[in-house]
Amino acid sequence: MSGLIHTNVRSSIMSQNSRSISGFGGPELDILTDAELVKLVNDLKEQINILGIENEILEKTIMRLEPSLMHGVYQAFEYATKMSSNTSLQVGSFIKNQASKFGLIDTFISPSRMLTSPSRVSTKRVDSAPKLGGTVVFGSGPRINVLERAELVSVEMDVLVANLNKIRNKGAKQHALLKAQLEEIGMRVSDIEKANKMFHQEVLVEGWDKIAQRIPAEIWIRFMTEWVKISDSQIGKLRLRTSTLNTQYSKLKGQIKVKAELSESLRPVDFEKLKIENSQCLKLIDHKLQQLGELKKMTGDANLNLTIHKKAMMEQNSYLAKVQSTIKNKEDQTVELDNERDLIQIQADILAQRLNEIRKVRMKYQVPNVMDYVKVKWVVTDLKHAIKMLDNRKHIQQIALTSINRKLQTMSTIAAKSDIAAKSETSYKKE
């Protein structure tokens, strides 16, 4: 219910309403054109919306500052409604319909009557108007200007923003709590599923005895024992983690409490002291930054020297690697040369032995006489001629032997045939 209105807009709205109501069905409404009437209705709607917002702000302000004042407002509203219905039935019904439609009933209630009892509304006005934030809301005092309205609106906006922040923080905490609960439920579900799979695999599948057609009790007891051990270990870990978190929570809570107490006990002197300490810290930071710059310069020079020495070291390492590879090649060549030297030494020993033998043979060898050589050569020639003659004679004798053998073979063949013929004749004769 919007039960309060501003005094500065009351007179204009009342004059317009009285003009429209008093001229209901009269000559003034007949004088207005359709466009003017539509414009008047639109203006009234806009003013009603504005007044509704202002009434809502004022009502919230009163409820926030002094809620007991709203009791008199409600009574004044009821009394004004009864009085308006008794004065004129037609006008009252029209006002009631329009008020129920556009919230216009509040515009016909005098602010001086809102905080009075129903018995004193017709006789007195309230002269002393209560002030809300330095502004007068009703009575014969000064009206509320635009700045005071803006002040009320800003105060209500600050209150709404503060409430909204509280609700937002509460919603964030609730959201975090629900998220944590969902994570906990997810962990429980995963643990239950894992336990179910383990139970199904170890007890129902692997523990099934095909011969007895049942699950032995030992498997079930062993599974439960192992599961209890695993659960105890997990519970111990969770208890340790919970105790750690509780310790951290109590520590953080104590720090927050100390900070809150310090914030309550702070004075301007503390801020001045803090400002002096901050200035000293800034000077120290500048000094440290200067030292840091110098250290960076020194570090840059050191890095440059390090790079130069590193480059020289890399060159030395490359030269050392080349020297080491050369030494290794020379060693390999030395081993090969040693092997070749051994082989050459063996061959030299063999050749030296042969040379010694040749020398021995040469020392023992004597050159014969020429005539003796000629005689020996003549004897050798005669022997060769004799050997050749003997070979020819042997060849001739072999030919003669071959012909004699052929003749003997022929003769033996003929004799064999004659013997066979004689044997056949004798056997024929006997028969």
Tab-separated table of C-alpha atoms in Angstrom:
chain	number	residue	atom	x	y	z
A	1	MET	CA	0.000	0.000	0.000
A	2	SER	CA	1.309	3.398	-0.952
A	3	GLY	CA	0.079	5.541	1.886
A	4	LEU	CA	2.291	8.668	1.688
A	5	ILE	CA	2.526	11.511	-0.867
A	6	HIS	CA	4.579	14.653	-1.232
A	7	THR	CA	3.041	17.985	-0.375
A	8	ASN	CA	4.668	19.859	-3.253
A	9	VAL	CA	2.790	17.856	-5.900
A	10	ARG	CA	-0.440	17.467	-3.935
A	11	SER	CA	-2.023	20.779	-4.895
A	12	SER	CA	-1.440	20.341	-8.633
A	13	ILE	CA	-2.758	16.790	-8.693
A	14	MET	CA	-5.749	17.730	-6.541
A	15	SER	CA	-6.599	20.629	-8.825
A	16	GLN	CA	-6.402	18.396	-11.897
A	17	ASN	CA	-8.423	15.664	-10.203
A	18	SER	CA	-11.012	18.155	-8.959
A	19	ARG	CA	-11.214	19.597	-12.459
A	20	SER	CA	-11.688	16.187	-14.012
A	21	ILE	CA	-14.054	14.938	-11.320
A	22	SER	CA	-16.115	18.060	-10.963
A	23	GLY	CA	-16.483	18.184	-14.697
A	24	PHE	CA	-17.497	14.587	-15.014
A	25	GLY	CA	-20.368	14.739	-17.417
A	26	GLY	CA	-20.300	18.589	-17.204
A	27	PRO	CA	-19.406	21.305	-19.648
A	28	GLU	CA	-15.623	21.349	-18.902
A	29	LEU	CA	-15.086	17.841	-20.252
A	30	ASP	CA	-17.221	18.711	-23.181
A	31	ILE	CA	-14.977	21.669	-24.005
A	32	LEU	CA	-11.851	19.446	-24.125
A	33	THR	CA	-11.051	17.793	-27.400
A	34	ASP	CA	-10.176	14.142	-27.743
A	35	ALA	CA	-6.475	14.863	-28.115
A	36	GLU	CA	-6.429	17.070	-25.022
A	37	LEU	CA	-8.352	14.458	-23.077
A	38	VAL	CA	-5.908	11.692	-24.120
A	39	LYS	CA	-2.979	13.961	-23.220
A	40	LEU	CA	-4.575	14.742	-19.850
A	41	VAL	CA	-5.076	11.029	-19.148
A	42	ASN	CA	-1.454	10.234	-20.143
A	43	ASP	CA	-0.165	13.038	-17.933
A	44	LEU	CA	-2.254	11.735	-15.048
A	45	LYS	CA	-0.849	8.226	-15.588
A	46	GLU	CA	2.719	9.513	-15.588
A	47	GLN	CA	2.088	11.577	-12.457
A	48	ILE	CA	0.420	8.589	-10.790
A	49	ASN	CA	3.464	6.405	-11.594
A	50	ILE	CA	5.831	9.074	-10.248
A	51	LEU	CA	3.733	9.521	-7.112
A	52	GLY	CA	3.571	5.774	-6.625
A	53	ILE	CA	7.370	5.559	-6.753
A	54	GLU	CA	7.718	8.522	-4.375
A	55	ASN	CA	5.168	7.024	-1.992
A	56	GLU	CA	7.006	3.714	-2.065
A	57	ILE	CA	10.314	5.446	-1.252
A	58	LEU	CA	8.726	7.453	1.558
A	59	GLU	CA	7.012	4.382	2.949
A	60	LYS	CA	10.297	2.440	2.962
A	61	THR	CA	12.042	5.397	4.605
A	62	ILE	CA	9.412	5.623	7.351
A	63	MET	CA	9.418	1.876	7.876
A	64	ARG	CA	13.205	1.966	8.169
A	65	LEU	CA	13.344	4.982	10.525
A	66	GLU	CA	10.092	4.825	12.558
A	67	PRO	CA	7.764	1.904	11.738
A	68	SER	CA	5.231	2.940	14.422
A	69	LEU	CA	4.186	5.985	12.346
A	70	MET	CA	2.686	3.721	9.667
A	71	HIS	CA	-0.122	2.681	12.054
A	72	GLY	CA	-1.597	6.186	11.967
A	73	VAL	CA	-1.182	6.288	8.189
A	74	TYR	CA	-3.186	3.104	7.764
A	75	GLN	CA	-5.954	4.451	10.015
A	76	ALA	CA	-5.998	7.765	8.153
A	77	PHE	CA	-6.255	5.917	4.876
A	78	GLU	CA	-9.254	3.904	6.081
A	79	TYR	CA	-10.956	6.992	7.504
A	80	ALA	CA	-10.413	8.982	4.297
A	81	THR	CA	-11.891	6.146	2.295
A	82	LYS	CA	-15.028	6.099	4.483
A	83	MET	CA	-15.407	9.898	4.332
A	84	SER	CA	-15.042	9.978	0.583
A	85	SER	CA	-17.713	7.259	0.224
A	86	ASN	CA	-20.158	9.119	2.474
A	87	THR	CA	-19.719	12.541	0.803
A	88	SER	CA	-20.687	11.665	-2.731
A	89	LEU	CA	-21.575	8.232	-3.984
A	90	GLN	CA	-20.917	8.986	-7.619
A	91	VAL	CA	-17.680	10.874	-7.081
A	92	GLY	CA	-16.567	8.364	-4.468
A	93	SER	CA	-17.185	5.409	-6.733
A	94	PHE	CA	-15.309	7.130	-9.532
A	95	ILE	CA	-12.398	7.976	-7.211
A	96	LYS	CA	-12.350	4.460	-5.853
A	97	ASN	CA	-12.324	2.929	-9.302
A	98	GLN	CA	-9.609	5.240	-10.532
A	99	ALA	CA	-7.607	4.821	-7.340
A	100	SER	CA	-7.828	1.050	-7.458
A	101	LYS	CA	-6.782	1.188	-11.104
A	102	PHE	CA	-3.979	3.742	-10.966
A	103	GLY	CA	-3.153	3.956	-7.225
A	104	LEU	CA	-4.705	7.482	-7.006
A	105	ILE	CA	-6.355	7.138	-3.591
A	106	ASP	CA	-3.213	8.444	-1.902
A	107	THR	CA	-3.480	11.735	-3.781
A	108	PHE	CA	-6.716	12.639	-2.017
A	109	ILE	CA	-5.410	12.051	1.491
A	110	SER	CA	-4.094	15.094	3.269
A	111	PRO	CA	-0.596	14.554	4.711
A	112	SER	CA	-1.673	16.453	7.813
A	113	ARG	CA	-4.269	13.754	8.520
A	114	MET	CA	-2.017	10.755	7.967
A	115	LEU	CA	-0.347	10.869	11.346
A	116	THR	CA	-3.470	11.797	13.349
A	117	SER	CA	-6.088	9.630	14.905
A	118	PRO	CA	-9.448	9.293	13.074
A	119	SER	CA	-11.256	11.222	15.788
A	120	ARG	CA	-9.090	14.307	15.359
A	121	VAL	CA	-8.847	14.438	11.585
A	122	SER	CA	-11.760	16.818	11.079
A	123	THR	CA	-10.865	19.234	13.900
A	124	LYS	CA	-7.061	19.596	13.916
A	125	ARG	CA	-3.987	19.447	11.819
A	126	VAL	CA	-0.665	18.293	12.995
A	127	ASP	CA	1.539	21.355	13.125
A	128	SER	CA	4.725	19.694	14.185
A	129	ALA	CA	5.989	17.653	11.241
A	130	PRO	CA	8.606	14.925	11.935
A	131	LYS	CA	11.738	15.343	9.941
A	132	LEU	CA	13.286	12.478	8.002
A	133	GLY	CA	16.916	13.111	7.180
A	134	GLY	CA	16.489	16.894	7.452
A	135	THR	CA	13.321	17.011	5.300
A	136	VAL	CA	9.679	17.749	6.227
A	137	VAL	CA	7.192	15.277	4.825
A	138	PHE	CA	3.772	16.726	5.827
A	139	GLY	CA	1.953	19.541	7.625
A	140	SER	CA	2.101	23.263	7.081
A	141	GLY	CA	5.914	23.341	7.120
A	142	PRO	CA	8.218	23.614	4.113
A	143	ARG	CA	7.714	21.245	1.224
A	144	ILE	CA	10.224	18.673	-0.063
A	145	ASN	CA	12.338	20.026	-2.874
A	146	VAL	CA	14.146	18.129	-5.616
A	147	LEU	CA	17.441	17.867	-3.722
A	148	GLU	CA	15.755	16.359	-0.676
A	149	ARG	CA	13.923	13.885	-2.900
A	150	ALA	CA	17.228	12.970	-4.544
A	151	GLU	CA	18.730	12.549	-1.077
A	152	LEU	CA	15.933	10.178	-0.054
A	153	VAL	CA	16.275	8.245	-3.290
A	154	SER	CA	20.069	7.968	-2.900
A	155	VAL	CA	19.678	6.772	0.705
A	156	GLU	CA	17.135	4.155	-0.331
A	157	MET	CA	19.373	3.109	-3.229
A	158	ASP	CA	22.285	2.710	-0.818
A	159	VAL	CA	20.098	0.610	1.468
A	160	LEU	CA	18.905	-1.508	-1.460
A	161	VAL	CA	22.486	-1.955	-2.726
A	162	ALA	CA	23.622	-2.961	0.771
A	163	ASN	CA	20.749	-5.455	1.076
A	164	LEU	CA	21.494	-6.719	-2.416
A	165	ASN	CA	25.165	-7.208	-1.516
A	166	LYS	CA	24.166	-9.050	1.642
A	167	ILE	CA	21.799	-11.261	-0.323
A	168	ARG	CA	24.487	-11.778	-2.958
A	169	ASN	CA	27.068	-12.752	-0.350
A	170	LYS	CA	24.562	-15.039	1.307
A	171	GLY	CA	23.748	-16.569	-2.089
A	172	ALA	CA	27.461	-17.025	-2.825
A	173	LYS	CA	27.952	-18.769	0.512
A	174	GLN	CA	24.895	-20.914	-0.102
A	175	HIS	CA	26.134	-21.688	-3.611
A	176	ALA	CA	29.563	-22.626	-2.265
A	177	LEU	CA	27.923	-24.797	0.400
A	178	LEU	CA	25.716	-26.530	-2.173
A	179	LYS	CA	28.707	-26.984	-4.477
A	180	ALA	CA	30.691	-28.530	-1.635
A	181	GLN	CA	27.737	-30.774	-0.789
A	182	LEU	CA	27.451	-31.812	-4.449
A	183	GLU	CA	31.179	-32.599	-4.546
A	184	GLU	CA	30.838	-34.602	-1.342
A	185	ILE	CA	27.847	-36.474	-2.743
A	186	GLY	CA	29.781	-37.118	-5.971
A	187	MET	CA	32.709	-38.490	-3.994
A	188	ARG	CA	30.360	-40.702	-1.973
A	189	VAL	CA	28.669	-41.946	-5.143
A	190	SER	CA	32.047	-42.708	-6.752
A	191	ASP	CA	33.164	-44.536	-3.592
A	192	ILE	CA	29.921	-46.523	-3.498
A	193	GLU	CA	30.223	-47.447	-7.175
A	194	LYS	CA	33.862	-48.431	-6.704
A	195	ALA	CA	32.942	-50.549	-3.663
A	196	ASN	CA	30.073	-52.129	-5.595
A	197	LYS	CA	32.356	-53.025	-8.512
A	198	MET	CA	34.981	-54.394	-6.138
A	199	PHE	CA	32.384	-56.446	-4.257
A	200	HIS	CA	30.913	-57.793	-7.493
A	201	GLN	CA	34.346	-58.689	-8.874
A	202	GLU	CA	35.960	-60.167	-5.760
A	203	VAL	CA	32.961	-61.815	-4.115
A	204	LEU	CA	30.327	-62.572	-6.717
A	205	VAL	CA	32.585	-63.347	-9.692
A	206	GLU	CA	35.934	-64.524	-8.322
A	207	GLY	CA	34.560	-65.948	-5.044
A	208	TRP	CA	31.918	-68.166	-6.631
A	209	ASP	CA	32.655	-71.827	-5.982
A	210	LYS	CA	31.638	-73.806	-9.054
A	211	ILE	CA	31.784	-77.133	-7.252
A	212	ALA	CA	29.738	-76.170	-4.207
A	213	GLN	CA	27.577	-73.702	-6.204
A	214	ARG	CA	27.829	-71.039	-3.501
A	215	ILE	CA	30.028	-68.260	-2.184
A	216	PRO	CA	32.238	-69.371	0.725
A	217	ALA	CA	31.965	-67.439	3.955
A	218	GLU	CA	35.737	-66.999	4.153
A	219	ILE	CA	35.777	-64.871	1.006
A	220	TRP	CA	32.997	-62.683	2.351
A	221	ILE	CA	34.752	-62.273	5.738
A	222	ARG	CA	38.102	-61.536	4.070
A	223	PHE	CA	36.522	-58.946	1.784
A	224	MET	CA	34.758	-57.231	4.699
A	225	THR	CA	37.971	-57.248	6.774
A	226	GLU	CA	39.994	-55.663	3.961
A	227	TRP	CA	37.231	-53.159	3.294
A	228	VAL	CA	37.134	-52.193	6.979
A	229	LYS	CA	40.919	-51.699	6.946
A	230	ILE	CA	40.698	-49.502	3.855
A	231	SER	CA	37.839	-47.524	5.409
A	232	ASP	CA	39.792	-47.045	8.648
A	233	SER	CA	42.809	-45.746	6.743
A	234	GLN	CA	40.620	-43.344	4.752
A	235	ILE	CA	38.862	-42.198	7.934
A	236	GLY	CA	42.244	-41.549	9.562
A	237	LYS	CA	43.358	-39.472	6.568
A	238	LEU	CA	40.084	-37.535	6.572
A	239	ARG	CA	40.331	-36.913	10.323
A	240	LEU	CA	43.868	-35.605	9.917
A	241	ARG	CA	42.767	-33.368	7.052
A	242	THR	CA	39.736	-32.184	9.038
A	243	SER	CA	41.876	-31.364	12.066
A	244	THR	CA	44.280	-29.447	9.831
A	245	LEU	CA	41.413	-27.517	8.257
A	246	ASN	CA	39.898	-26.782	11.661
A	247	THR	CA	43.249	-25.487	12.873
A	248	GLN	CA	43.564	-23.268	9.818
A	249	TYR	CA	39.968	-22.107	10.223
A	250	SER	CA	40.468	-21.215	13.894
A	251	LYS	CA	43.699	-19.425	13.021
A	252	LEU	CA	42.060	-17.421	10.237
A	253	LYS	CA	39.064	-16.704	12.463
A	254	GLY	CA	41.375	-15.368	15.179
A	255	GLN	CA	43.194	-13.206	12.632
A	256	ILE	CA	39.878	-11.817	11.367
A	257	LYS	CA	38.776	-11.096	14.936
A	258	VAL	CA	42.056	-9.335	15.709
A	259	LYS	CA	41.766	-7.299	12.529
A	260	ALA	CA	38.164	-6.377	13.367
A	261	GLU	CA	39.196	-5.284	16.874
A	262	LEU	CA	42.065	-3.299	15.462
A	263	SER	CA	39.773	-1.665	12.911
A	264	GLU	CA	37.391	-0.660	15.714
A	265	SER	CA	40.176	0.720	17.904
A	266	LEU	CA	41.855	2.723	15.150
A	267	ARG	CA	42.232	6.489	15.580
A	268	PRO	CA	43.430	9.293	13.309
A	269	VAL	CA	46.775	9.095	15.076
A	270	ASP	CA	47.093	5.504	13.939
A	271	PHE	CA	46.526	6.570	10.348
A	272	GLU	CA	49.146	9.283	10.714
A	273	LYS	CA	51.522	6.727	12.181
A	274	LEU	CA	50.697	4.335	9.368
A	275	LYS	CA	51.262	7.144	6.860
A	276	ILE	CA	54.699	7.870	8.391
A	277	GLU	CA	55.550	4.168	8.338
A	278	ASN	CA	54.386	3.960	4.732
A	279	SER	CA	56.576	6.936	3.785
A	280	GLN	CA	59.547	5.300	5.503
A	281	CYS	CA	58.767	2.057	3.744
A	282	LEU	CA	58.519	3.915	0.412
A	283	LYS	CA	61.921	5.499	1.033
A	284	LEU	CA	63.314	2.088	1.915
A	285	ILE	CA	61.712	0.637	-1.211
A	286	ASP	CA	63.266	3.417	-3.336
A	287	HIS	CA	66.650	2.708	-1.752
A	288	LYS	CA	66.203	-1.005	-2.364
A	289	LEU	CA	65.129	-0.280	-5.947
A	290	GLN	CA	68.302	1.751	-6.476
A	291	GLN	CA	70.332	-1.083	-5.023
A	292	LEU	CA	68.386	-3.462	-7.234
A	293	GLY	CA	69.239	-1.332	-10.271
A	294	GLU	CA	72.917	-1.386	-9.339
A	295	LEU	CA	72.702	-5.125	-8.771
A	296	LYS	CA	71.060	-5.493	-12.175
A	297	LYS	CA	73.930	-3.532	-13.730
A	298	MET	CA	76.463	-5.702	-11.908
A	299	THR	CA	74.506	-8.775	-12.952
A	300	GLY	CA	74.540	-7.561	-16.561
A	301	ASP	CA	78.311	-7.049	-16.479
A	302	ALA	CA	78.757	-10.416	-14.817
A	303	ASN	CA	76.519	-12.035	-17.431
A	304	LEU	CA	78.538	-10.347	-20.189
A	305	ASN	CA	81.813	-11.587	-18.708
A	306	LEU	CA	80.244	-14.969	-18.169
A	307	THR	CA	79.146	-15.055	-21.803
A	308	ILE	CA	82.645	-14.115	-23.005
A	309	HIS	CA	84.292	-16.713	-20.785
A	310	LYS	CA	81.643	-19.226	-21.720
A	311	LYS	CA	82.351	-18.618	-25.403
A	312	ALA	CA	86.105	-18.960	-24.788
A	313	MET	CA	85.471	-22.110	-22.756
A	314	MET	CA	83.332	-23.530	-25.568
A	315	GLU	CA	86.151	-22.837	-28.037
A	316	GLN	CA	88.638	-24.476	-25.664
A	317	ASN	CA	86.287	-27.415	-25.253
A	318	SER	CA	85.956	-27.778	-29.022
A	319	TYR	CA	89.767	-27.582	-29.421
A	320	LEU	CA	90.131	-30.075	-26.560
A	321	ALA	CA	87.631	-32.391	-28.243
A	322	LYS	CA	89.611	-32.141	-31.500
A	323	VAL	CA	92.866	-32.833	-29.638
A	324	GLN	CA	91.307	-35.785	-27.843
A	325	SER	CA	89.956	-37.175	-31.126
A	326	THR	CA	93.414	-36.683	-32.704
A	327	ILE	CA	95.069	-38.431	-29.733
A	328	LYS	CA	92.623	-41.291	-30.045
A	329	ASN	CA	93.331	-41.607	-33.774
A	330	LYS	CA	97.080	-41.505	-33.097
A	331	GLU	CA	96.692	-44.198	-30.455
A	332	ASP	CA	94.744	-46.348	-32.894
A	333	GLN	CA	97.423	-45.768	-35.520
A	334	THR	CA	100.088	-46.582	-32.929
A	335	VAL	CA	98.378	-49.887	-32.150
A	336	GLU	CA	98.161	-50.691	-35.874
A	337	LEU	CA	101.842	-49.773	-36.339
A	338	ASP	CA	102.786	-51.970	-33.376
A	339	ASN	CA	100.917	-54.861	-34.948
A	340	GLU	CA	102.606	-54.226	-38.300
A	341	ARG	CA	105.975	-53.949	-36.533
A	342	ASP	CA	105.411	-57.346	-34.920
A	343	LEU	CA	104.501	-58.883	-38.278
A	344	ILE	CA	107.510	-57.262	-39.945
A	345	GLN	CA	109.726	-58.451	-37.103
A	346	ILE	CA	108.483	-62.014	-37.594
A	347	GLN	CA	109.070	-61.793	-41.357
A	348	ALA	CA	112.497	-60.252	-40.736
A	349	ASP	CA	113.374	-63.126	-38.391
A	350	ILE	CA	112.286	-65.659	-41.030
A	351	LEU	CA	114.280	-63.886	-43.749
A	352	ALA	CA	117.302	-63.614	-41.463
A	353	GLN	CA	117.119	-67.349	-40.806
A	354	ARG	CA	116.920	-68.052	-44.541
A	355	LEU	CA	119.800	-65.660	-45.121
A	356	ASN	CA	121.862	-67.530	-42.558
A	357	GLU	CA	121.039	-70.819	-44.238
A	358	ILE	CA	121.956	-69.386	-47.647
A	359	ARG	CA	125.146	-68.051	-46.165
A	360	LYS	CA	125.937	-71.466	-44.718
A	361	VAL	CA	125.208	-73.120	-48.083
A	362	ARG	CA	127.320	-70.557	-49.863
A	363	MET	CA	130.165	-71.069	-47.441
A	364	LYS	CA	130.029	-74.805	-48.057
A	365	TYR	CA	129.595	-74.566	-51.884
A	366	GLN	CA	132.742	-74.984	-54.048
A	367	VAL	CA	132.991	-74.288	-57.806
A	368	PRO	CA	134.047	-77.505	-59.805
A	369	ASN	CA	136.728	-77.718	-62.542
A	370	VAL	CA	135.671	-76.907	-66.132
A	371	MET	CA	137.060	-80.114	-67.648
A	372	ASP	CA	135.363	-82.144	-65.014
A	373	TYR	CA	132.156	-80.339	-65.868
A	374	VAL	CA	132.726	-81.094	-69.572
A	375	LYS	CA	133.381	-84.759	-68.829
A	376	VAL	CA	130.348	-85.012	-66.665
A	377	LYS	CA	128.299	-83.273	-69.335
A	378	TRP	CA	129.625	-85.721	-72.007
A	379	VAL	CA	128.844	-88.680	-69.776
A	380	VAL	CA	125.374	-87.291	-69.161
A	381	THR	CA	124.796	-86.884	-72.908
A	382	ASP	CA	125.924	-90.469	-73.604
A	383	LEU	CA	123.650	-91.671	-70.832
A	384	LYS	CA	120.719	-89.746	-72.271
A	385	HIS	CA	121.427	-91.237	-75.761
A	386	ALA	CA	121.630	-94.722	-74.293
A	387	ILE	CA	118.418	-94.144	-72.365
A	388	LYS	CA	116.701	-93.026	-75.556
A	389	MET	CA	117.941	-96.119	-77.464
A	390	LEU	CA	116.753	-98.336	-74.674
A	391	ASP	CA	113.378	-96.605	-74.724
A	392	ASN	CA	113.030	-97.222	-78.435
A	393	ARG	CA	113.995	-100.853	-78.007
A	394	LYS	CA	111.522	-101.196	-75.193
A	395	HIS	CA	108.816	-99.735	-77.380
A	396	ILE	CA	109.584	-102.160	-80.206
A	397	GLN	CA	109.573	-105.095	-77.818
A	398	GLN	CA	106.243	-103.998	-76.387
A	399	ILE	CA	104.764	-103.892	-79.885
A	400	ALA	CA	106.091	-107.356	-80.638
A	401	LEU	CA	104.710	-108.597	-77.291
A	402	THR	CA	101.322	-107.178	-78.119
A	403	SER	CA	101.210	-108.954	-81.510
A	404	ILE	CA	102.328	-112.252	-79.933
A	405	ASN	CA	99.598	-111.900	-77.288
A	406	ARG	CA	97.004	-111.383	-79.989
A	407	LYS	CA	98.179	-114.456	-81.821
A	408	LEU	CA	98.113	-116.533	-78.661
A	409	GLN	CA	94.605	-115.299	-77.891
A	410	THR	CA	93.481	-116.261	-81.379
A	411	MET	CA	95.020	-119.670	-81.075
A	412	SER	CA	93.428	-120.238	-77.680
A	413	THR	CA	90.064	-119.278	-79.073
A	414	ILE	CA	90.409	-121.724	-81.956
A	415	ALA	CA	91.505	-124.489	-79.603
A	416	ALA	CA	88.541	-123.856	-77.333
A	417	LYS	CA	86.166	-124.051	-80.222
A	418	SER	CA	87.729	-127.334	-81.435
A	419	ASP	CA	87.426	-128.809	-77.918
A	420	ILE	CA	83.782	-127.846	-77.754
A	421	ALA	CA	83.140	-129.428	-81.151
A	422	ALA	CA	84.894	-132.612	-80.115
A	423	LYS	CA	82.907	-132.808	-76.893
A	424	SER	CA	79.690	-132.377	-78.773
A	425	GLU	CA	80.600	-135.174	-81.244
A	426	THR	CA	81.464	-137.597	-78.469
A	427	SER	CA	78.258	-136.877	-76.640
A	428	TYR	CA	76.287	-137.445	-79.837
A	429	LYS	CA	77.990	-140.696	-80.446
A	430	LYS	CA	77.170	-141.992	-76.995
A	431	GLU	CA	73.585	-141.283	-77.546
